[in-house]
Coordinates of C-alpha atoms in Angstrom, one line a residue:
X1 CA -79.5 80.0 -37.2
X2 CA -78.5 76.9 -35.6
X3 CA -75.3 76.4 -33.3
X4 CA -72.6 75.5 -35.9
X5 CA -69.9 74.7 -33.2
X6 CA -71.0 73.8 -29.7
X7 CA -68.0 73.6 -26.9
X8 CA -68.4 71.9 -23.6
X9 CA -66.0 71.1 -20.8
X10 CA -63.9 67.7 -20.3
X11 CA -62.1 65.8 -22.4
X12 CA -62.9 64.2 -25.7
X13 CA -63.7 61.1 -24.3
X14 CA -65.7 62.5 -21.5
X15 CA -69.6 61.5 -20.7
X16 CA -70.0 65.4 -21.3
X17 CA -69.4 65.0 -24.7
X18 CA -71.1 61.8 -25.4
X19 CA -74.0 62.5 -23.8
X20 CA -74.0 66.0 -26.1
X21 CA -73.2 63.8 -29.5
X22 CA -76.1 61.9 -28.6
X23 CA -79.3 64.2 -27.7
X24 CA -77.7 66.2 -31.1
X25 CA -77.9 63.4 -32.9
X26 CA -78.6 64.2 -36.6
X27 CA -78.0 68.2 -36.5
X28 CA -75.3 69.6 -38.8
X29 CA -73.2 71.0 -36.3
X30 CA -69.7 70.4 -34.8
X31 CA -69.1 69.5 -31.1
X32 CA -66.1 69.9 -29.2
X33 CA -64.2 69.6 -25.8
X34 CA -62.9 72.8 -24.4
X35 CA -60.8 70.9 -21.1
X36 CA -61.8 72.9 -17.8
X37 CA -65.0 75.3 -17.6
X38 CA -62.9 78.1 -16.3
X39 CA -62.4 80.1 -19.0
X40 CA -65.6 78.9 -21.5
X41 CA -67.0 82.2 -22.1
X42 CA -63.7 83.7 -23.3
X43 CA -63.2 80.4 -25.5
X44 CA -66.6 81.1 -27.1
X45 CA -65.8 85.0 -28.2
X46 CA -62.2 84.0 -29.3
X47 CA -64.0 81.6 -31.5
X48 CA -66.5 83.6 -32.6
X49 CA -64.1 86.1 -33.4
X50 CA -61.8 84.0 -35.1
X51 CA -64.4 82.3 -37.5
X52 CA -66.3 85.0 -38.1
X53 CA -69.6 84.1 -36.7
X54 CA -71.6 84.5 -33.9
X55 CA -73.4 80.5 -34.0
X56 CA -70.5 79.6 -31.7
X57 CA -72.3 78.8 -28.0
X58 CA -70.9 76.7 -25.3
X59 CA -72.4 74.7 -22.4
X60 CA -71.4 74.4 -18.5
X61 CA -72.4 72.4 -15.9
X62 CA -74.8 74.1 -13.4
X63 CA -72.7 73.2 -10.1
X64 CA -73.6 74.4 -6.9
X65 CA -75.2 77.6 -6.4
X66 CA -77.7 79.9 -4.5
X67 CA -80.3 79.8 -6.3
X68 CA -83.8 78.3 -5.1
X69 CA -86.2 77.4 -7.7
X70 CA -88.3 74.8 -8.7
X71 CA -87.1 73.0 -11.9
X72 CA -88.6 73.5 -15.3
X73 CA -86.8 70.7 -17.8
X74 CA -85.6 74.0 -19.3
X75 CA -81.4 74.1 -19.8
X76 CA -80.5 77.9 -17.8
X77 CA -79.0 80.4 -19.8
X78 CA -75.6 81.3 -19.7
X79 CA -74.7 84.7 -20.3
X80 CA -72.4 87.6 -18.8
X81 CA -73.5 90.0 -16.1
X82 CA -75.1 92.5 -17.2
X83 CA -77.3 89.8 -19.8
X84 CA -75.5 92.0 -23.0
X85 CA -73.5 88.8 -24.1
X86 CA -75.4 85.3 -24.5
X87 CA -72.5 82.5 -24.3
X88 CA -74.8 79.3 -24.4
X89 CA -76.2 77.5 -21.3
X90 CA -75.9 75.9 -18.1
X91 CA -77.3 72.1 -17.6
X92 CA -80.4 72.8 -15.2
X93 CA -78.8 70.1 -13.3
X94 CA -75.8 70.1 -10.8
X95 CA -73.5 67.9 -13.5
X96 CA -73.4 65.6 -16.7
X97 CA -73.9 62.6 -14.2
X98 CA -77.4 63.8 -12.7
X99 CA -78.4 62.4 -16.0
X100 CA -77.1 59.4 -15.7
X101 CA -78.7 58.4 -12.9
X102 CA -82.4 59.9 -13.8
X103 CA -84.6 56.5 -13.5
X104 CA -85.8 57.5 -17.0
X105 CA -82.6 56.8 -18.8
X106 CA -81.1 54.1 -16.5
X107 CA -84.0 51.7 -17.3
X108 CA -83.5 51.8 -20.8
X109 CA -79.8 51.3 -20.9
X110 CA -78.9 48.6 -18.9
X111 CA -82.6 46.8 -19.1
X112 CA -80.9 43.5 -18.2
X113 CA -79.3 44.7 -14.7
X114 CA -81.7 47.3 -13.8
X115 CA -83.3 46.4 -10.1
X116 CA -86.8 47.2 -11.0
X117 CA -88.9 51.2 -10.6
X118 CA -89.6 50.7 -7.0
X119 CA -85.8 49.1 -5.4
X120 CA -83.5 51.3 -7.5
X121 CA -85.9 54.4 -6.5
X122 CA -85.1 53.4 -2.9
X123 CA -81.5 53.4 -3.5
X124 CA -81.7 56.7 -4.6
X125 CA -83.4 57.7 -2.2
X126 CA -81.1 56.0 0.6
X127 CA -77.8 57.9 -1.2
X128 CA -79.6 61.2 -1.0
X129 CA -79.7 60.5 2.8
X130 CA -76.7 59.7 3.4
X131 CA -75.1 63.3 1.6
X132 CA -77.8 65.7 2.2
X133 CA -75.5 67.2 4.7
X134 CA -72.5 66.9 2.9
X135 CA -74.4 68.8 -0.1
X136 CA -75.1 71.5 2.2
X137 CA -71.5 71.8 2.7
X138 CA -70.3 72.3 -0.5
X139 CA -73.2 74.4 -1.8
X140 CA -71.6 76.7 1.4
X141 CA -67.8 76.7 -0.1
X142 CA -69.2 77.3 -3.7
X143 CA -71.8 80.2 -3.0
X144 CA -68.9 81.8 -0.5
X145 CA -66.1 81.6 -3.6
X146 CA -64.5 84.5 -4.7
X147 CA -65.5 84.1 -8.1
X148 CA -61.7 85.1 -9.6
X149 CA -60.4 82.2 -7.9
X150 CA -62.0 78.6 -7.8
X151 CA -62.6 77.6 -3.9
X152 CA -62.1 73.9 -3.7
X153 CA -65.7 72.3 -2.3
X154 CA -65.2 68.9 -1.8
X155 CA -62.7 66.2 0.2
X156 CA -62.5 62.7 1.2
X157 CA -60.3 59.6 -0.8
X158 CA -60.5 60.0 -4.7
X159 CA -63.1 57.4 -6.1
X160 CA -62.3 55.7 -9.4
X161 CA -64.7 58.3 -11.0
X162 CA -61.7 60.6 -10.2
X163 CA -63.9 62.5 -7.9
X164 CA -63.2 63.4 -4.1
X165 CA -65.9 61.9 -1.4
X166 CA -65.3 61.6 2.2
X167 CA -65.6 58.5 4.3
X168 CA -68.0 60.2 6.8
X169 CA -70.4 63.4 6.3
X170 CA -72.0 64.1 9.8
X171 CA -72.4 67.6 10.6
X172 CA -69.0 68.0 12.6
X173 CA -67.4 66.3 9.6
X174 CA -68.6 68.6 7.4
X175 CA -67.6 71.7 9.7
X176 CA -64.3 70.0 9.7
X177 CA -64.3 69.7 6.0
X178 CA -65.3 73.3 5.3
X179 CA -62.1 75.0 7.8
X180 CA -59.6 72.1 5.8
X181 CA -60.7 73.6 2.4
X182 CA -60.8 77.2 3.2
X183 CA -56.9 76.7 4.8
X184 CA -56.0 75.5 1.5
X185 CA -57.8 78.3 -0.3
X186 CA -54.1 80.4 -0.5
X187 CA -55.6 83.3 -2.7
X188 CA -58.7 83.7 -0.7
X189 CA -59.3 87.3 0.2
X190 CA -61.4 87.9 2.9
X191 CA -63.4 84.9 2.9
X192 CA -63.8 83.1 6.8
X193 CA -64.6 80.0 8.2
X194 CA -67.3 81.8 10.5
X195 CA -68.9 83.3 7.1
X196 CA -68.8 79.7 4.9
X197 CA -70.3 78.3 8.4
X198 CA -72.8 80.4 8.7
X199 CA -73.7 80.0 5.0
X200 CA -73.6 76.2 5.6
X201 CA -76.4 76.6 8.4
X202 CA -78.4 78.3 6.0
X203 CA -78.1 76.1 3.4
X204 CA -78.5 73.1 5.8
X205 CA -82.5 72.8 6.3
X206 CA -83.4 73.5 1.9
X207 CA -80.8 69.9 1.7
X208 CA -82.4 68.2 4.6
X209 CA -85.9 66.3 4.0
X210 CA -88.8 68.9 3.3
X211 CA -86.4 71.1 2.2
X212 CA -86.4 72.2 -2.1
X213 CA -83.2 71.1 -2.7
X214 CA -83.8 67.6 -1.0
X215 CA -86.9 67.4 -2.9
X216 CA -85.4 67.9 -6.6
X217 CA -82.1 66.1 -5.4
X218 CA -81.2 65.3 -9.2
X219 CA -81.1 69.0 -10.0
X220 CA -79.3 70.2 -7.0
X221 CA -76.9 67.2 -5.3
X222 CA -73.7 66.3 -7.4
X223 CA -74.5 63.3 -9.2
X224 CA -70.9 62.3 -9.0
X225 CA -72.0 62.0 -5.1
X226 CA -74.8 60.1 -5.6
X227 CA -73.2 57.4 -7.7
X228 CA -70.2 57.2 -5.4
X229 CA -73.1 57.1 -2.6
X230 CA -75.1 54.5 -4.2
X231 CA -71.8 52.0 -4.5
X232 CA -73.2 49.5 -2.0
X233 CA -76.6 49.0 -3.8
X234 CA -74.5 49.6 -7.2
X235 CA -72.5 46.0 -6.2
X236 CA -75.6 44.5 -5.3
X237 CA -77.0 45.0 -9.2
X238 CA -73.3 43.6 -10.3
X239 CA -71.6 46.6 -11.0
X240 CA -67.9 47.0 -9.5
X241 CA -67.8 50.3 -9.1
X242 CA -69.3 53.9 -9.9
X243 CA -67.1 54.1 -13.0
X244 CA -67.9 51.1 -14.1
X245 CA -71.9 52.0 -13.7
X246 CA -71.4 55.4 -15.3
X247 CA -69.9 53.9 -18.4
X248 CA -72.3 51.0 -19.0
X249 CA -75.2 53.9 -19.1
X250 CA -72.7 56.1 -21.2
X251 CA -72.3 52.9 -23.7
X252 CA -76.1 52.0 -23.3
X253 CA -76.8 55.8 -24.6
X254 CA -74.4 55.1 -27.3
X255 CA -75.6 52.0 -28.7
X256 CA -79.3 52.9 -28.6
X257 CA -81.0 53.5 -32.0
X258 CA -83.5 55.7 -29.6
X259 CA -84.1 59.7 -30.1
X260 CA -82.2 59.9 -27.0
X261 CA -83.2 63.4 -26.6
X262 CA -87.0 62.5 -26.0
X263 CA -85.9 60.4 -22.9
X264 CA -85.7 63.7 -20.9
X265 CA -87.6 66.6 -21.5
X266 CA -84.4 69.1 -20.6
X267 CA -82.6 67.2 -23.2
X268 CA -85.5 67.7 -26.1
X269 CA -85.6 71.4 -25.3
X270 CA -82.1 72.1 -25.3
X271 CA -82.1 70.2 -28.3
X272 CA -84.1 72.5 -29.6
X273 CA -82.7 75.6 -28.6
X274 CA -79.7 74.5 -30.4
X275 CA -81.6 74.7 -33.5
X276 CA -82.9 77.5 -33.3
X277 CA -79.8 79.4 -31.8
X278 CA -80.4 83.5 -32.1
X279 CA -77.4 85.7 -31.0

């Protein structure tokens, strides 16, 4: 039985969303905004409940976490503890924008601005740099959260893509960064700086160059970072802003007449899945 009503998180005009309308493109099936991700999986069995049905799924960013693995295009399922309730799935990826970056689908939504393969691969590669320490920092805060109550894992001045990065992410700055959050982390319960540090150090050398989570950057750094990263080179290609690059790949993927779901092969299989939806 397919999914009948799929819910994700964000608003109604969020790239979430869009992106969803379009890789389901075609498939009888309802999607809809839920606001935050806290609170999904209750969402899903209060609708399920309600209509009677159990083809109700939802679907989550994957954030930062501890796990090491090598990606396999497949979405990650999302389901309780003990594996007895299937909610719907995570995005293999950190967040909606990972996507919007992938060279894959940027080439063939803004053909007339794109730099060329080889100079926007280098500016890619140039943002991952410059946060692979900063990544390390908030993988720290989000693996050390008390999972009842959300542990803030980034800082830094608010971009335009409403998303907090900081002006400098050495080592000392992160450090610096982690004691801020965890001072503002009022309900947190026997969580300390010397723990979320020691995490950090562990986390440090799998987001440095060599490491896994270096290597498959697009699955594991925040791709809200990476835009916000790649502003200098973004200006260079004309666009004013990280915002103003996000949309113009959100409008490209709009406009396309495309099966945008065989761009990427995560995006084909989840398509999929969706289809075939057992519960």
């Amino acid at each position: 039985m397919p999914v009948s009503l799929l819910l994700c998180e964000g608003g109604e005009k969020s790239p979430d969303i869009r992106v969803l309308r379009a890789i389901l493109s075609g498939i009888n099936m309802t999607i809809r905004s839920s606001g935050g991700k806290y609170g999904l999986g209750t969402i899903v069995l209060a609708q399920r409940e309600a209509k009677n049905t159990q083809s109700i799924a939802g679907i989550l960013d994957r954030d930062f976490d501890d796990s090491v693995e090598v990606p396999n295009n497949q979405p990650r399922i999302w389901q309780n503890n003990d594996g007895h309730i299937l909610f719907g799935w995570r995005w293999e990826r950190c967040e909606i924008e990972n996507y919007l970056i992938d060279l894959g689908v940027v080439r063939r939504v803004i053909p007339s601005r794109f730099p060329g393969v080889d100079e926007y691969a280098q500016a890619l590669d140039r943002a991952v740099s410059r946060i692979s320490t900063y990544s390390a920092a908030r993988a720290a805060l989000s693996i050390s959260r008390r999972r009842f109550t959300p542990l803030k894992n980034c800082w830094g001045r608010e971009s335009n893509l409403k998303h907090q990065f900081p002006d400098n992410t050495t080592d000392q700055d992160c450090i610096d960064g982690i004691g801020i959050a965890l001072s503002e982390y009022q309900d947190c319960v026997g969580v300390t700086n010397d723990e979320v540090v020691h995490q950090f150090e562990n986390q440090r050398p799998i987001f440095s160059p060599g490491g896994i989570k270096h290597n498959h950057f697009l699955n594991y750094y925040s791709g809200k970072d990476l835009m916000v990263s790649m502003t200098p080179d973004l200006n260079l290609w004309g666009f004013a802003s990280p915002k103003v690059f996000r949309e113009a790949v959100l409008s490209g993927i709009e406009r396309s007449s495309e099966d945008i779901w065989q761009w990427l092969p995560e995006w084909g299989n989840l398509r999929a899945q969706i289809e075939n939806f057992q519960n």
